[in-house]
Amino acid sequence: EAGVAQSPRYKIIEKRQSVAFWCNPISGHATLYWYQQILGQGPKLLIQFQNNGVVDDSQLPKDRFSAERLKGVDSTLKIQPAKLEDSAVYLCASSLEGWGWQETQYFGPGTRLLVL
Amino acid sequence: EDQVTQSPEALRLQEGESSSLNCSYTVSGLRGLFWYRQDPGKGPEFLFTLYSAGEEKEKERLKATLTKKESFLHITAPKPEDSATYLCAVQARGQNFVFGPGTRLSVLP
């Protein structure tokens, strides 16, 4: 079974530029998550999709971050404009349902973003 | 507010030297506690889910246990390939995962 795919793996941009990340979840998984992981910290949830609807985006900085999940499968996360403090690893995860009892999340390899 | 702390922050062991990692949590209505392993440059890899106090799960040299306030990840006779960051996450009723900061484990040959 293929895992969660993410691209690009690395991205270096200047502050105030825009950047987009792509995620393809495990086939059949209804729920998709985007996390931000700053060096030395645990992942922090940015947004959760159930199929193509947003379930939780309470920690998403909506003035600069946006995300969409078209047709309930792939997802993109965009930052516009980027700030220095956005330098982090952006992880995508998926789970079978997301609202069920003790759902396990499976993670992709992440995209490392460096903002200069 | 839900909180998860992990200790120690970093741990260095000799190969074969057993030890334990701690995950302490404060949540209302625990639904599950999850342990993940994260290698440098990779995403977290799922290890265990624990649902209720008293539960234990084992996988190779790893054993996870759960009480009402904390979880332990016991590592028996570790090998260098066990070196990684170990993350725990809790899921409370109606809430999403809250991750701890992780414990960086180094096992020296």
mmCIF file of C-alpha atoms in Angstrom:
data_model
loop_
_atom_site.group_PDB
_atom_site.id
_atom_site.type_symbol
_atom_site.label_atom_id
_atom_site.label_comp_id
_atom_site.label_asym_id
_atom_site.label_seq_id
_atom_site.Cartn_x
_atom_site.Cartn_y
_atom_site.Cartn_z
ATOM 1 C CA GLU A 1 0.000 0.000 0.000
ATOM 2 C CA ALA A 2 1.448 3.374 -1.005
ATOM 3 C CA GLY A 3 1.949 5.877 1.780
ATOM 4 C CA VAL A 4 1.250 9.591 1.958
ATOM 5 C CA ALA A 5 3.088 11.458 -0.808
ATOM 6 C CA GLN A 6 4.290 15.047 -0.549
ATOM 7 C CA SER A 7 6.121 17.424 -2.853
ATOM 8 C CA PRO A 8 8.378 19.221 -3.078
ATOM 9 C CA ARG A 9 10.672 17.743 -0.425
ATOM 10 C CA TYR A 10 12.630 20.973 -0.006
ATOM 11 C CA LYS A 11 11.945 24.614 -0.782
ATOM 12 C CA ILE A 12 13.981 27.757 -0.208
ATOM 13 C CA ILE A 13 12.320 31.138 -0.763
ATOM 14 C CA GLU A 14 12.795 34.782 0.132
ATOM 15 C CA LYS A 15 10.494 36.392 2.682
ATOM 16 C CA ARG A 16 7.342 37.881 1.185
ATOM 17 C CA GLN A 17 7.380 35.302 -1.626
ATOM 18 C CA SER A 18 4.653 32.686 -2.091
ATOM 19 C CA VAL A 19 4.995 28.928 -1.852
ATOM 20 C CA ALA A 20 2.704 25.933 -2.281
ATOM 21 C CA PHE A 21 2.934 22.354 -1.048
ATOM 22 C CA TRP A 22 1.115 19.326 -2.401
ATOM 23 C CA CYS A 23 -0.119 16.194 -0.640
ATOM 24 C CA ASN A 24 -1.633 12.934 -1.875
ATOM 25 C CA PRO A 25 -3.068 10.862 0.988
ATOM 26 C CA ILE A 26 -3.313 7.096 1.319
ATOM 27 C CA SER A 27 -5.924 5.764 -1.068
ATOM 28 C CA GLY A 28 -9.339 5.559 0.562
ATOM 29 C CA HIS A 29 -8.493 7.814 3.498
ATOM 30 C CA ALA A 30 -11.237 10.364 4.000
ATOM 31 C CA THR A 31 -9.389 12.657 6.393
ATOM 32 C CA LEU A 32 -6.332 14.750 5.610
ATOM 33 C CA TYR A 33 -4.271 16.879 8.003
ATOM 34 C CA TRP A 34 -1.600 19.523 7.538
ATOM 35 C CA TYR A 35 0.898 20.034 10.370
ATOM 36 C CA GLN A 36 3.707 22.493 10.926
ATOM 37 C CA GLN A 37 6.783 21.165 12.736
ATOM 38 C CA ILE A 38 9.339 23.718 13.853
ATOM 39 C CA LEU A 39 12.820 22.389 14.604
ATOM 40 C CA GLY A 40 12.945 20.757 18.020
ATOM 41 C CA GLN A 41 9.167 20.765 18.517
ATOM 42 C CA GLY A 42 6.334 18.355 17.972
ATOM 43 C CA PRO A 43 3.979 18.776 15.012
ATOM 44 C CA LYS A 44 1.229 21.391 15.357
ATOM 45 C CA LEU A 45 -2.045 20.918 13.502
ATOM 46 C CA LEU A 46 -2.840 23.632 10.963
ATOM 47 C CA ILE A 47 -5.941 22.277 9.252
ATOM 48 C CA GLN A 48 -8.026 19.111 9.025
ATOM 49 C CA PHE A 49 -10.207 18.115 6.048
ATOM 50 C CA GLN A 50 -12.940 15.488 6.105
ATOM 51 C CA ASN A 51 -13.354 14.565 2.428
ATOM 52 C CA ASN A 52 -13.273 18.059 0.871
ATOM 53 C CA GLY A 53 -14.754 19.957 3.819
ATOM 54 C CA VAL A 54 -12.789 21.767 6.537
ATOM 55 C CA VAL A 55 -13.280 20.258 10.014
ATOM 56 C CA ASP A 56 -10.743 22.266 12.015
ATOM 57 C CA ASP A 57 -8.660 25.264 10.941
ATOM 58 C CA SER A 58 -8.509 27.006 14.296
ATOM 59 C CA GLN A 59 -4.688 27.171 14.296
ATOM 60 C CA LEU A 60 -4.245 28.165 10.658
ATOM 61 C CA PRO A 61 -2.910 31.748 10.261
ATOM 62 C CA LYS A 62 -5.573 32.686 7.779
ATOM 63 C CA ASP A 63 -4.050 36.031 6.867
ATOM 64 C CA ARG A 64 -1.243 34.228 5.040
ATOM 65 C CA PHE A 65 -2.013 30.507 4.915
ATOM 66 C CA SER A 66 -4.659 28.825 2.794
ATOM 67 C CA ALA A 67 -5.444 25.223 1.977
ATOM 68 C CA GLU A 68 -7.815 23.338 -0.251
ATOM 69 C CA ARG A 69 -8.693 19.748 -0.959
ATOM 70 C CA LEU A 70 -10.277 19.334 -4.333
ATOM 71 C CA LYS A 71 -12.509 16.307 -4.977
ATOM 72 C CA GLY A 72 -11.693 14.988 -1.519
ATOM 73 C CA VAL A 73 -8.323 13.546 -2.493
ATOM 74 C CA ASP A 74 -5.200 15.691 -3.094
ATOM 75 C CA SER A 75 -4.564 18.835 -1.118
ATOM 76 C CA THR A 76 -2.452 21.961 -1.444
ATOM 77 C CA LEU A 77 -1.244 24.264 1.311
ATOM 78 C CA LYS A 78 -0.177 27.789 0.333
ATOM 79 C CA ILE A 79 1.697 30.510 2.173
ATOM 80 C CA GLN A 80 1.435 34.051 0.816
ATOM 81 C CA PRO A 81 3.436 36.057 1.760
ATOM 82 C CA ALA A 82 5.986 33.981 3.657
ATOM 83 C CA LYS A 83 7.692 35.216 6.825
ATOM 84 C CA LEU A 84 10.971 34.114 8.379
ATOM 85 C CA GLU A 85 9.093 32.322 11.174
ATOM 86 C CA ASP A 86 7.380 30.073 8.620
ATOM 87 C CA SER A 87 10.618 28.119 8.245
ATOM 88 C CA ALA A 88 9.609 24.624 9.299
ATOM 89 C CA VAL A 89 8.725 21.165 8.045
ATOM 90 C CA TYR A 90 5.178 20.913 6.712
ATOM 91 C CA LEU A 91 3.770 17.445 7.269
ATOM 92 C CA CYS A 92 0.719 15.953 5.651
ATOM 93 C CA ALA A 93 -1.094 13.048 7.310
ATOM 94 C CA SER A 94 -4.183 11.023 6.530
ATOM 95 C CA SER A 95 -6.528 8.720 8.414
ATOM 96 C CA LEU A 96 -9.316 6.417 7.363
ATOM 97 C CA GLU A 97 -12.229 8.392 8.768
ATOM 98 C CA GLY A 98 -10.966 11.034 11.189
ATOM 99 C CA TRP A 99 -14.010 11.234 13.405
ATOM 100 C CA GLY A 100 -14.077 7.685 14.624
ATOM 101 C CA TRP A 101 -12.714 6.198 17.798
ATOM 102 C CA GLN A 102 -8.964 6.616 18.227
ATOM 103 C CA GLU A 103 -8.087 7.136 14.594
ATOM 104 C CA THR A 104 -4.442 6.522 13.707
ATOM 105 C CA GLN A 105 -2.828 9.133 11.479
ATOM 106 C CA TYR A 106 -0.198 8.190 8.888
ATOM 107 C CA PHE A 107 2.353 10.796 7.903
ATOM 108 C CA GLY A 108 4.132 11.714 4.713
ATOM 109 C CA PRO A 109 7.863 12.592 4.554
ATOM 110 C CA GLY A 110 7.226 16.330 4.848
ATOM 111 C CA THR A 111 8.351 19.425 2.963
ATOM 112 C CA ARG A 112 11.225 21.385 4.485
ATOM 113 C CA LEU A 113 10.723 25.124 3.971
ATOM 114 C CA LEU A 114 13.466 27.669 4.544
ATOM 115 C CA VAL A 115 12.506 31.341 4.337
ATOM 116 C CA LEU A 116 15.447 33.719 3.920
ATOM 117 C CA GLU B 1 -6.023 23.454 27.855
ATOM 118 C CA ASP B 2 -4.667 20.083 26.769
ATOM 119 C CA GLN B 3 -0.951 19.689 27.442
ATOM 120 C CA VAL B 4 1.612 17.049 26.636
ATOM 121 C CA THR B 5 5.164 17.025 27.987
ATOM 122 C CA GLN B 6 7.933 14.524 27.366
ATOM 123 C CA SER B 7 11.057 13.728 29.313
ATOM 124 C CA PRO B 8 13.917 13.588 29.045
ATOM 125 C CA GLU B 9 14.461 16.005 26.178
ATOM 126 C CA ALA B 10 17.411 13.923 25.002
ATOM 127 C CA LEU B 11 18.779 10.558 26.075
ATOM 128 C CA ARG B 12 22.032 8.887 25.209
ATOM 129 C CA LEU B 13 22.342 5.135 25.843
ATOM 130 C CA GLN B 14 24.958 2.504 25.232
ATOM 131 C CA GLU B 15 23.846 -0.417 23.083
ATOM 132 C CA GLY B 16 22.066 -2.899 25.363
ATOM 133 C CA GLU B 17 21.378 -0.333 28.103
ATOM 134 C CA SER B 18 17.627 -0.403 28.782
ATOM 135 C CA SER B 19 15.713 2.744 29.731
ATOM 136 C CA SER B 20 12.310 4.462 29.625
ATOM 137 C CA LEU B 21 10.886 7.580 28.028
ATOM 138 C CA ASN B 22 8.060 9.480 29.698
ATOM 139 C CA CYS B 23 5.008 11.229 28.258
ATOM 140 C CA SER B 24 2.844 13.176 30.734
ATOM 141 C CA TYR B 25 -0.493 14.586 29.675
ATOM 142 C CA THR B 26 -3.330 16.768 30.913
ATOM 143 C CA VAL B 27 -6.477 16.275 28.859
ATOM 144 C CA SER B 28 -10.182 16.002 29.478
ATOM 145 C CA GLY B 29 -11.556 12.715 28.313
ATOM 146 C CA LEU B 30 -8.649 10.834 26.782
ATOM 147 C CA ARG B 31 -9.633 8.942 23.647
ATOM 148 C CA GLY B 32 -6.199 7.637 22.785
ATOM 149 C CA LEU B 33 -2.475 8.090 23.309
ATOM 150 C CA PHE B 34 -0.218 7.517 20.327
ATOM 151 C CA TRP B 35 3.517 6.870 20.098
ATOM 152 C CA TYR B 36 5.421 7.736 16.934
ATOM 153 C CA ARG B 37 9.050 7.398 15.900
ATOM 154 C CA GLN B 38 10.609 10.110 13.731
ATOM 155 C CA ASP B 39 13.916 9.690 11.931
ATOM 156 C CA PRO B 40 15.811 12.776 10.705
ATOM 157 C CA GLY B 41 14.338 14.136 7.499
ATOM 158 C CA LYS B 42 11.288 11.863 7.653
ATOM 159 C CA GLY B 43 7.706 12.044 8.828
ATOM 160 C CA PRO B 44 6.560 10.392 12.061
ATOM 161 C CA GLU B 45 6.088 6.624 11.851
ATOM 162 C CA PHE B 46 3.255 5.091 13.873
ATOM 163 C CA LEU B 47 4.247 2.717 16.685
ATOM 164 C CA PHE B 48 1.399 2.209 19.172
ATOM 165 C CA THR B 49 -2.030 3.353 20.269
ATOM 166 C CA LEU B 50 -3.088 2.994 23.919
ATOM 167 C CA TYR B 51 -6.709 3.481 24.873
ATOM 168 C CA SER B 52 -7.085 3.062 28.629
ATOM 169 C CA ALA B 53 -5.092 3.025 31.858
ATOM 170 C CA GLY B 54 -3.376 -0.294 32.468
ATOM 171 C CA GLU B 55 -3.015 -1.133 28.808
ATOM 172 C CA GLU B 56 0.341 -2.321 27.476
ATOM 173 C CA LYS B 57 1.601 -2.955 23.939
ATOM 174 C CA GLU B 58 4.873 -4.403 22.685
ATOM 175 C CA LYS B 59 6.785 -4.350 19.431
ATOM 176 C CA GLU B 60 10.267 -5.833 19.211
ATOM 177 C CA ARG B 61 12.366 -4.006 21.828
ATOM 178 C CA LEU B 62 9.659 -1.435 22.611
ATOM 179 C CA LYS B 63 6.918 -1.646 25.199
ATOM 180 C CA ALA B 64 4.384 1.117 25.830
ATOM 181 C CA THR B 65 2.324 1.450 28.997
ATOM 182 C CA LEU B 66 -0.398 3.869 30.038
ATOM 183 C CA THR B 67 -1.647 5.286 33.356
ATOM 184 C CA LYS B 68 -4.229 7.991 33.974
ATOM 185 C CA LYS B 69 -1.617 10.747 33.822
ATOM 186 C CA GLU B 70 1.311 9.415 31.808
ATOM 187 C CA SER B 71 2.692 6.871 29.408
ATOM 188 C CA PHE B 72 6.063 5.191 29.321
ATOM 189 C CA LEU B 73 7.954 3.824 26.363
ATOM 190 C CA HIS B 74 10.332 1.181 27.636
ATOM 191 C CA ILE B 75 13.269 0.277 25.431
ATOM 192 C CA THR B 76 14.897 -3.051 26.232
ATOM 193 C CA ALA B 77 18.458 -3.748 25.078
ATOM 194 C CA PRO B 78 18.407 -0.972 22.463
ATOM 195 C CA LYS B 79 20.421 -1.084 19.258
ATOM 196 C CA PRO B 80 21.901 1.833 17.292
ATOM 197 C CA GLU B 81 19.038 1.574 14.786
ATOM 198 C CA ASP B 82 16.637 2.556 17.578
ATOM 199 C CA SER B 83 18.150 6.049 17.518
ATOM 200 C CA ALA B 84 15.389 8.509 16.605
ATOM 201 C CA THR B 85 13.053 11.084 18.100
ATOM 202 C CA TYR B 86 10.090 9.514 19.868
ATOM 203 C CA LEU B 87 6.907 11.564 19.867
ATOM 204 C CA CYS B 88 3.764 10.999 21.845
ATOM 205 C CA ALA B 89 0.399 12.514 20.983
ATOM 206 C CA VAL B 90 -2.892 12.519 22.822
ATOM 207 C CA GLN B 91 -6.379 12.775 21.448
ATOM 208 C CA ALA B 92 -9.089 14.058 23.759
ATOM 209 C CA ARG B 93 -12.812 13.726 23.218
ATOM 210 C CA GLY B 94 -13.845 16.041 20.386
ATOM 211 C CA GLN B 95 -10.301 17.251 19.892
ATOM 212 C CA ASN B 96 -7.491 16.662 17.488
ATOM 213 C CA PHE B 97 -4.033 15.311 18.194
ATOM 214 C CA VAL B 98 -1.795 17.289 20.537
ATOM 215 C CA PHE B 99 1.836 16.308 20.194
ATOM 216 C CA GLY B 100 4.562 16.500 22.785
ATOM 217 C CA PRO B 101 7.971 17.963 21.897
ATOM 218 C CA GLY B 102 9.601 14.552 21.629
ATOM 219 C CA THR B 103 12.583 12.759 23.159
ATOM 220 C CA ARG B 104 15.743 12.468 21.055
ATOM 221 C CA LEU B 105 17.252 9.042 21.644
ATOM 222 C CA SER B 106 20.810 8.187 20.676
ATOM 223 C CA VAL B 107 22.054 4.620 21.063
ATOM 224 C CA LEU B 108 25.806 4.292 20.823
ATOM 225 C CA PRO B 109 27.467 1.069 19.616
#
